[in-house]
PDB file of C-alpha atoms in Angstrom:
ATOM      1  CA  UNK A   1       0.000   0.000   0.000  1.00 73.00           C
ATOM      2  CA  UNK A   2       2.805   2.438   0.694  1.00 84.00           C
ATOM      3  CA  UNK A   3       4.045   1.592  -2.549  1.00 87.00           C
ATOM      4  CA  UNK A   4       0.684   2.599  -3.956  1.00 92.00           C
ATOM      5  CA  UNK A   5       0.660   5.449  -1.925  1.00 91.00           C
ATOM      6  CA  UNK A   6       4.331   6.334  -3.028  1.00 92.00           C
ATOM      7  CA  UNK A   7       3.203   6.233  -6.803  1.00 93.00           C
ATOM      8  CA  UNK A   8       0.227   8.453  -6.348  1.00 94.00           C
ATOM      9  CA  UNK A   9       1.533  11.374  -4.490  1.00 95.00           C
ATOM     10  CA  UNK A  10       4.922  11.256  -6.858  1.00 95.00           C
ATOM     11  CA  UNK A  11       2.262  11.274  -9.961  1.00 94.00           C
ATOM     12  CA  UNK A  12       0.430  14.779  -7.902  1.00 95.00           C
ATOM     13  CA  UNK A  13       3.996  16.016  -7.287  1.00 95.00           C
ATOM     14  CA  UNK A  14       5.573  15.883 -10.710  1.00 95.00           C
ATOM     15  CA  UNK A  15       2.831  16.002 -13.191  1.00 96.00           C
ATOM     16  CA  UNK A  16       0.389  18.194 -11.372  1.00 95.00           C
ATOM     17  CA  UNK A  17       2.770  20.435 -10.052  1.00 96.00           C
ATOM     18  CA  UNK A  18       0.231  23.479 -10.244  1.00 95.00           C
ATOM     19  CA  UNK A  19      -2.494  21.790  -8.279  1.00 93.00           C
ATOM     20  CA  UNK A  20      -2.778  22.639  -4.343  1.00 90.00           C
ATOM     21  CA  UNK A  21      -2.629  19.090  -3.849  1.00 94.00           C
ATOM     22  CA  UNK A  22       1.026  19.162  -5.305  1.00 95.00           C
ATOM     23  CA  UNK A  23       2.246  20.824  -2.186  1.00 93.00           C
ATOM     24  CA  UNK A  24       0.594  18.482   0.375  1.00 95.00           C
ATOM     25  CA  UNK A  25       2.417  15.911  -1.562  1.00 95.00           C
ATOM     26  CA  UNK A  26       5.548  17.448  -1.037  1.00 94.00           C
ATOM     27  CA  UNK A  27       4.928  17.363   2.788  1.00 94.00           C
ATOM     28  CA  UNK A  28       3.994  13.864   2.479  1.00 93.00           C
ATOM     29  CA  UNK A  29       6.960  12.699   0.219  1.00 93.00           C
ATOM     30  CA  UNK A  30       9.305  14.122   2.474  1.00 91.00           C
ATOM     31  CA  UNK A  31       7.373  12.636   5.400  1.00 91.00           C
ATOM     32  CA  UNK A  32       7.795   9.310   3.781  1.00 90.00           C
ATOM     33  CA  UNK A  33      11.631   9.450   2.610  1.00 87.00           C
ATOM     34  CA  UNK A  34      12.398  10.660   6.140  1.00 83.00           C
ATOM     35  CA  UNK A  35      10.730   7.165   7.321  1.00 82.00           C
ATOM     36  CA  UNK A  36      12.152   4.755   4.445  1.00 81.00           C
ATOM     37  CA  UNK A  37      14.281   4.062   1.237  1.00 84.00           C
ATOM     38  CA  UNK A  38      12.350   5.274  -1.454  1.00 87.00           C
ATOM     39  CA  UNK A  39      13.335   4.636  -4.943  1.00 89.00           C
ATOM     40  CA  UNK A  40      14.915   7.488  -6.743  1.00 89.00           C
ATOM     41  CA  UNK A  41      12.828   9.938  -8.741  1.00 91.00           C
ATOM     42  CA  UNK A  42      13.740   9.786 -12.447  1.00 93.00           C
ATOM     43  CA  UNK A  43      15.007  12.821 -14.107  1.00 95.00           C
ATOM     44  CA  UNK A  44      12.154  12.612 -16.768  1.00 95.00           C
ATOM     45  CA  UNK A  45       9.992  12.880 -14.037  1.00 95.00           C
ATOM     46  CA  UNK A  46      11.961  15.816 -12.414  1.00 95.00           C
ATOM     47  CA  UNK A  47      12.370  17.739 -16.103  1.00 96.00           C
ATOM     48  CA  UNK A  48       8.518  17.265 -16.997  1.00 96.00           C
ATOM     49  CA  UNK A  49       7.996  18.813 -13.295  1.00 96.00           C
ATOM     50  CA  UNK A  50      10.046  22.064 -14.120  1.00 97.00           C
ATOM     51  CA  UNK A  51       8.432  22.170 -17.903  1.00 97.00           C
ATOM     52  CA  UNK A  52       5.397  22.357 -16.012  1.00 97.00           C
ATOM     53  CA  UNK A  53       5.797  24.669 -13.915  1.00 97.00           C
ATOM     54  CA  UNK A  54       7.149  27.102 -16.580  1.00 97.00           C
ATOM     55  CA  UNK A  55       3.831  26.332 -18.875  1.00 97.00           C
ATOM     56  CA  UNK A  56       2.143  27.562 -15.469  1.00 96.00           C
ATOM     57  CA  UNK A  57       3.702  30.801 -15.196  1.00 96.00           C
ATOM     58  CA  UNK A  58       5.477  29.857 -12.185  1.00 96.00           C
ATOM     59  CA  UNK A  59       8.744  31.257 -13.550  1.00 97.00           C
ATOM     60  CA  UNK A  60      10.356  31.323  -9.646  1.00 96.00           C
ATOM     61  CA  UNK A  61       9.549  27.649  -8.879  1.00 96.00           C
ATOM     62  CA  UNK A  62      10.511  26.650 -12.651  1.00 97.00           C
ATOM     63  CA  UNK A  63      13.727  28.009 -12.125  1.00 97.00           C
ATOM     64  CA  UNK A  64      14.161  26.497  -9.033  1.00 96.00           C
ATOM     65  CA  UNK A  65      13.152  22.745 -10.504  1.00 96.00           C
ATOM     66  CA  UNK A  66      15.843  23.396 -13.771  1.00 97.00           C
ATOM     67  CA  UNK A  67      18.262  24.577 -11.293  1.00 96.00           C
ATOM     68  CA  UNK A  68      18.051  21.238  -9.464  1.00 94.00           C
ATOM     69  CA  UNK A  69      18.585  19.061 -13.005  1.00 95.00           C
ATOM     70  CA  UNK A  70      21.600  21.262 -14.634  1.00 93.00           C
ATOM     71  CA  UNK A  71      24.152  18.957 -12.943  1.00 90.00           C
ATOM     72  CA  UNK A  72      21.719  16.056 -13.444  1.00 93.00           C
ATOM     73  CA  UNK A  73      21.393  15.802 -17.052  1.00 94.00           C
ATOM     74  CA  UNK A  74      23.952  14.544 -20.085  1.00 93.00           C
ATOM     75  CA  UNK A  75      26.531  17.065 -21.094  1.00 91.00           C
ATOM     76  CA  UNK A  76      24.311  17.439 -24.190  1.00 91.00           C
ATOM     77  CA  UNK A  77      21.106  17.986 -22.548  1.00 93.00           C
ATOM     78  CA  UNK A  78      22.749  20.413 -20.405  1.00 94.00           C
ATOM     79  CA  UNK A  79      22.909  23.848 -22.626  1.00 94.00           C
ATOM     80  CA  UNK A  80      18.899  23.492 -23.226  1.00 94.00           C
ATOM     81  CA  UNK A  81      18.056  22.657 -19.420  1.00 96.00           C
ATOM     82  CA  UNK A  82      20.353  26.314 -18.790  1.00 96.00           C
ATOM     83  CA  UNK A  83      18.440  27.829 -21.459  1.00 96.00           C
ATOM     84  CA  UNK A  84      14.985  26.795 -19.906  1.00 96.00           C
ATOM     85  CA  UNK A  85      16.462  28.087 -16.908  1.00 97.00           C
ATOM     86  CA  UNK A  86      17.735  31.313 -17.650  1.00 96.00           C
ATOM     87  CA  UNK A  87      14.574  31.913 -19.474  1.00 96.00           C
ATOM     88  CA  UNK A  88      12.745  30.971 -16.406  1.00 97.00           C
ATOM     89  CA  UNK A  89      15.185  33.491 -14.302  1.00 97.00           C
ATOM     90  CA  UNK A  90      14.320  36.308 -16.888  1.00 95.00           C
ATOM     91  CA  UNK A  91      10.826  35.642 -16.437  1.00 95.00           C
ATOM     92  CA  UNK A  92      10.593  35.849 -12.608  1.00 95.00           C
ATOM     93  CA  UNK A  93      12.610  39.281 -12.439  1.00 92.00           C
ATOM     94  CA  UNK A  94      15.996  38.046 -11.874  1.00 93.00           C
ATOM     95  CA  UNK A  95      17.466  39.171 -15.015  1.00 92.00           C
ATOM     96  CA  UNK A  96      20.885  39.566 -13.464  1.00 93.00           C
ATOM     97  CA  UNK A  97      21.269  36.012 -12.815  1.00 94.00           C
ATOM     98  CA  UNK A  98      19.652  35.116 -15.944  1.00 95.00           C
ATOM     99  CA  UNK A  99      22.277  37.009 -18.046  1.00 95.00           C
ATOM    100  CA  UNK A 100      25.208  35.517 -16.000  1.00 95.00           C
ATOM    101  CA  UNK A 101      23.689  32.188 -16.968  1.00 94.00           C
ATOM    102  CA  UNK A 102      23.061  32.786 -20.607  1.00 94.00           C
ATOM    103  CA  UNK A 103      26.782  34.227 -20.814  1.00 93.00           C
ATOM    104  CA  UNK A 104      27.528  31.012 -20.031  1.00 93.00           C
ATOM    105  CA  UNK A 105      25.766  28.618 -22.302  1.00 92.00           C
ATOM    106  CA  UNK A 106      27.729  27.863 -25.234  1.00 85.00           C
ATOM    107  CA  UNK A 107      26.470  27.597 -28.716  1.00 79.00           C
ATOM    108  CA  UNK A 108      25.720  24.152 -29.193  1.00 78.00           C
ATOM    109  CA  UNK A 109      23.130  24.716 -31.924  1.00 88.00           C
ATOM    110  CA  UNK A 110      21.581  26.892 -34.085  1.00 91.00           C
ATOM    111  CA  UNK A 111      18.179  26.812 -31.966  1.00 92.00           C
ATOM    112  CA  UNK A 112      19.949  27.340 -28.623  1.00 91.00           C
ATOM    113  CA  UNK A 113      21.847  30.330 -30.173  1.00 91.00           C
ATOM    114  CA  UNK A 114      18.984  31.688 -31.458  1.00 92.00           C
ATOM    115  CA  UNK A 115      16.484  31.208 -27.787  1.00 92.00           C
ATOM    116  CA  UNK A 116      20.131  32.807 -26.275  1.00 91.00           C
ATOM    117  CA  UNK A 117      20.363  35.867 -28.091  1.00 91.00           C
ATOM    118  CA  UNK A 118      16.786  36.424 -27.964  1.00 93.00           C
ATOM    119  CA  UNK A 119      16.825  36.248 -24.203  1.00 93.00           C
ATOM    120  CA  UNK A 120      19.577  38.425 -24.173  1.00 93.00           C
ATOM    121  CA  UNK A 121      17.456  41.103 -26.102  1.00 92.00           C
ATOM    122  CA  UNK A 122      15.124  40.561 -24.049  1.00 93.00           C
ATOM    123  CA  UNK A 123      17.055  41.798 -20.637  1.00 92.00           C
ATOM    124  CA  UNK A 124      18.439  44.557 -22.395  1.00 90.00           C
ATOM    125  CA  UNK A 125      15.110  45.736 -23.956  1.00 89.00           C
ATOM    126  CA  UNK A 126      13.538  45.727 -20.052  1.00 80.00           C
ATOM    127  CA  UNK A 127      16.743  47.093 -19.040  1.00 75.00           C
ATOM    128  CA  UNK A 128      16.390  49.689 -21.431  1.00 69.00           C
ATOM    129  CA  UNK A 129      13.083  50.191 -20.800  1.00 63.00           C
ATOM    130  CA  UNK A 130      13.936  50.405 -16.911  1.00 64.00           C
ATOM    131  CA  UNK A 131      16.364  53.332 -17.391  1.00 65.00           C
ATOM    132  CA  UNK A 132      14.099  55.165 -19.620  1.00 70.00           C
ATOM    133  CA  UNK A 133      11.368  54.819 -17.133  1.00 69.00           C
ATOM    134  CA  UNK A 134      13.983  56.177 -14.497  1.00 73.00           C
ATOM    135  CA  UNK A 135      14.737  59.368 -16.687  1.00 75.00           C
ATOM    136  CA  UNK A 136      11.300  60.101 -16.894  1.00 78.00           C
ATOM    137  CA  UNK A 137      10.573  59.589 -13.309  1.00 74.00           C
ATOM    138  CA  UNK A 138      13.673  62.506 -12.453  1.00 78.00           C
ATOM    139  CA  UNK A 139      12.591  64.829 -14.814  1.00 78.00           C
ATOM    140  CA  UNK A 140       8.765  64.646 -13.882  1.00 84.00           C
ATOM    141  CA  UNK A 141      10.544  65.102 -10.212  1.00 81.00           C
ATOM    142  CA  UNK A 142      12.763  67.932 -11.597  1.00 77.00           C
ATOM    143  CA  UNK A 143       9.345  69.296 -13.379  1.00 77.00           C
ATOM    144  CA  UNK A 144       7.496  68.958  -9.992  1.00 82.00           C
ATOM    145  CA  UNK A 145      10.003  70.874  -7.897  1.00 80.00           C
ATOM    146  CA  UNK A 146      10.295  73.615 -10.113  1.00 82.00           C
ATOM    147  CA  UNK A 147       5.976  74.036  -9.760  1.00 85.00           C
ATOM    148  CA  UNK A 148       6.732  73.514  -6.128  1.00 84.00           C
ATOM    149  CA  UNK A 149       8.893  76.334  -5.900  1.00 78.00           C
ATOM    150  CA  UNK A 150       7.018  78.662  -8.334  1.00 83.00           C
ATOM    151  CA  UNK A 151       3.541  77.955  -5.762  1.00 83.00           C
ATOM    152  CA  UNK A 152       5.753  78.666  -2.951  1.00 82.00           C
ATOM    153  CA  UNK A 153       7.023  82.411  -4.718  1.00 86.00           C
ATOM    154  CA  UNK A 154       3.551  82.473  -5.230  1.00 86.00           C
ATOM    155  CA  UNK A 155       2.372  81.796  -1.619  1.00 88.00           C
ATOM    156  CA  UNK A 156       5.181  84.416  -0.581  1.00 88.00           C
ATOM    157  CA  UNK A 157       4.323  87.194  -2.483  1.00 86.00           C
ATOM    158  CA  UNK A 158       0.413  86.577  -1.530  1.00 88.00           C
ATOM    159  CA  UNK A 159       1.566  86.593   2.062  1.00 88.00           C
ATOM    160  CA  UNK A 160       3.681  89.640   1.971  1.00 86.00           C
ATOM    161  CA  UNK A 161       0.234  91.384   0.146  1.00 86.00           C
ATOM    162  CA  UNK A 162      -1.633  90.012   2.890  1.00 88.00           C
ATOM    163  CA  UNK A 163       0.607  91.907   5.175  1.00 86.00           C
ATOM    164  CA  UNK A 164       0.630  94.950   3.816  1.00 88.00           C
ATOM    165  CA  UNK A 165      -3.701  94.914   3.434  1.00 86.00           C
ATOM    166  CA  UNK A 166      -3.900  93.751   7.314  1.00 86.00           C
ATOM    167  CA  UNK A 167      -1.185  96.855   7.800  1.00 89.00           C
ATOM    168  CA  UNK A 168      -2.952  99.212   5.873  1.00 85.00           C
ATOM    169  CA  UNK A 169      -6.462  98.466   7.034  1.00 85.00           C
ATOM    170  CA  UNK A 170      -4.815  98.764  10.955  1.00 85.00           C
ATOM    171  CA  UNK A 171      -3.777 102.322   9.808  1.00 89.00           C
ATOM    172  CA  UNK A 172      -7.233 103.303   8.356  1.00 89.00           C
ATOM    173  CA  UNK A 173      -8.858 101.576  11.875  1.00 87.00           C
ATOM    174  CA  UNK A 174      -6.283 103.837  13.806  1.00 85.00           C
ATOM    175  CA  UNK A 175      -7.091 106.839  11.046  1.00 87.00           C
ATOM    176  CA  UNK A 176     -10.905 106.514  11.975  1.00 85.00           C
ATOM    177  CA  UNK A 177     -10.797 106.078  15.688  1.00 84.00           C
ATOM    178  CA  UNK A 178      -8.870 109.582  15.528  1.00 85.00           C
ATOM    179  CA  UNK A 179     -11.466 111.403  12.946  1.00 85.00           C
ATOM    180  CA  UNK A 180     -13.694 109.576  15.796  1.00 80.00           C
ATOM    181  CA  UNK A 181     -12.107 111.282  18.411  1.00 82.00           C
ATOM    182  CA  UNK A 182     -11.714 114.466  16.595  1.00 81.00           C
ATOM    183  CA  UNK A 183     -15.416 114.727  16.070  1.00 81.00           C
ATOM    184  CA  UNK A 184     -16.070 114.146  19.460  1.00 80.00           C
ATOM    185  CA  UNK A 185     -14.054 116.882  20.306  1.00 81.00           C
ATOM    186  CA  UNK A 186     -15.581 119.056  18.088  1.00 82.00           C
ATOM    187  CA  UNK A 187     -19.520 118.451  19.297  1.00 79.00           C
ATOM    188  CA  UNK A 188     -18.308 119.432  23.048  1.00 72.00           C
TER     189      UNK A 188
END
């Protein structure tokens, strides 16, 4: 039955990797090595795992699973498994490592040449994009701080007339209390 058991969680874990059962059968793998020999996973079973996971858009996890089969698979095999992974880096925002790793890959055919220089126009088009994005962002700030002090002249020279209205209207309060005065003088 554990054998059973064994065959359906591995089946949830690498070719359902998307499902929320997948991680439960994670917990229960690992649950299960920790309490016997298990026979090894295969690397088919591993690599159709990671394909999956990139199909799913879960670029993070993808790269993850490739990063566990690069020293697993044939010299051969290896320059598309870095390829699936850089591509998987790229995709989950870690461009940086995903460049480091494409610098890497060598040439081996025409078709991994190709997927490598595209993915390599592809960092430098977001990175690209990125600093143009950044230039805009400083001189709407530069744009900004100029209207900011321009409304703060403005709020200056509004005060300072403010001022001068409150000191003029004391003087014409002061200049009628003495008429005021005067004319009260005047009717005794």
């Amino acid at each position: 039955q554990s054998a059973k058991a064994l065959e359906i969680l591995r089946n949830i874990y690498f070719n359902i990797p998307l499902s929320g059962e997948a991680t439960q059968a994670d917990v229960e793998l690992r649950r299960m090595a920790g309490l016997a020999q298990l026979p090894p996973v295969t690397l088919e079973q591993r690599r159709t795992r990671a394909d999956l996971l990139m199909k799913g858009k879960r670029y993070s996890d993808a790269a993850d699973a490739y990063a566990e089969l690069i020293d697993q698979v044939s010299p051969a095999d290896r320059p598309a498994t870095q390829l699936a992974m850089a591509t998987a880096l790229r995709l989950s925002g870690r461009s940086r490592e995903a460049k480091k790793l494409l610098d890497s890959i060598p040439d081996s055919t025409p078709e991994i040449r190709a997927e490598r220089l595209f993915n390599l126009g592809e960092i430098q088009r977001a990175t690209s994009a990125a600093v143009m994005s950044t230039e805009q962002g400083t001189k709407q700030v530069a744009a900004t701080t100029k209207q900011v002090a321009e409304a703060g002249e403005t709020i200056r020279a509004l005060t300072d007339a403010v001022a001068e209205a409150a000191q003029a209207a004391a003087q014409i309060v002061a200049s009628a209390g003495q008429q005021a005065a005067g004319m009260g003088q005047i009717r005794q």
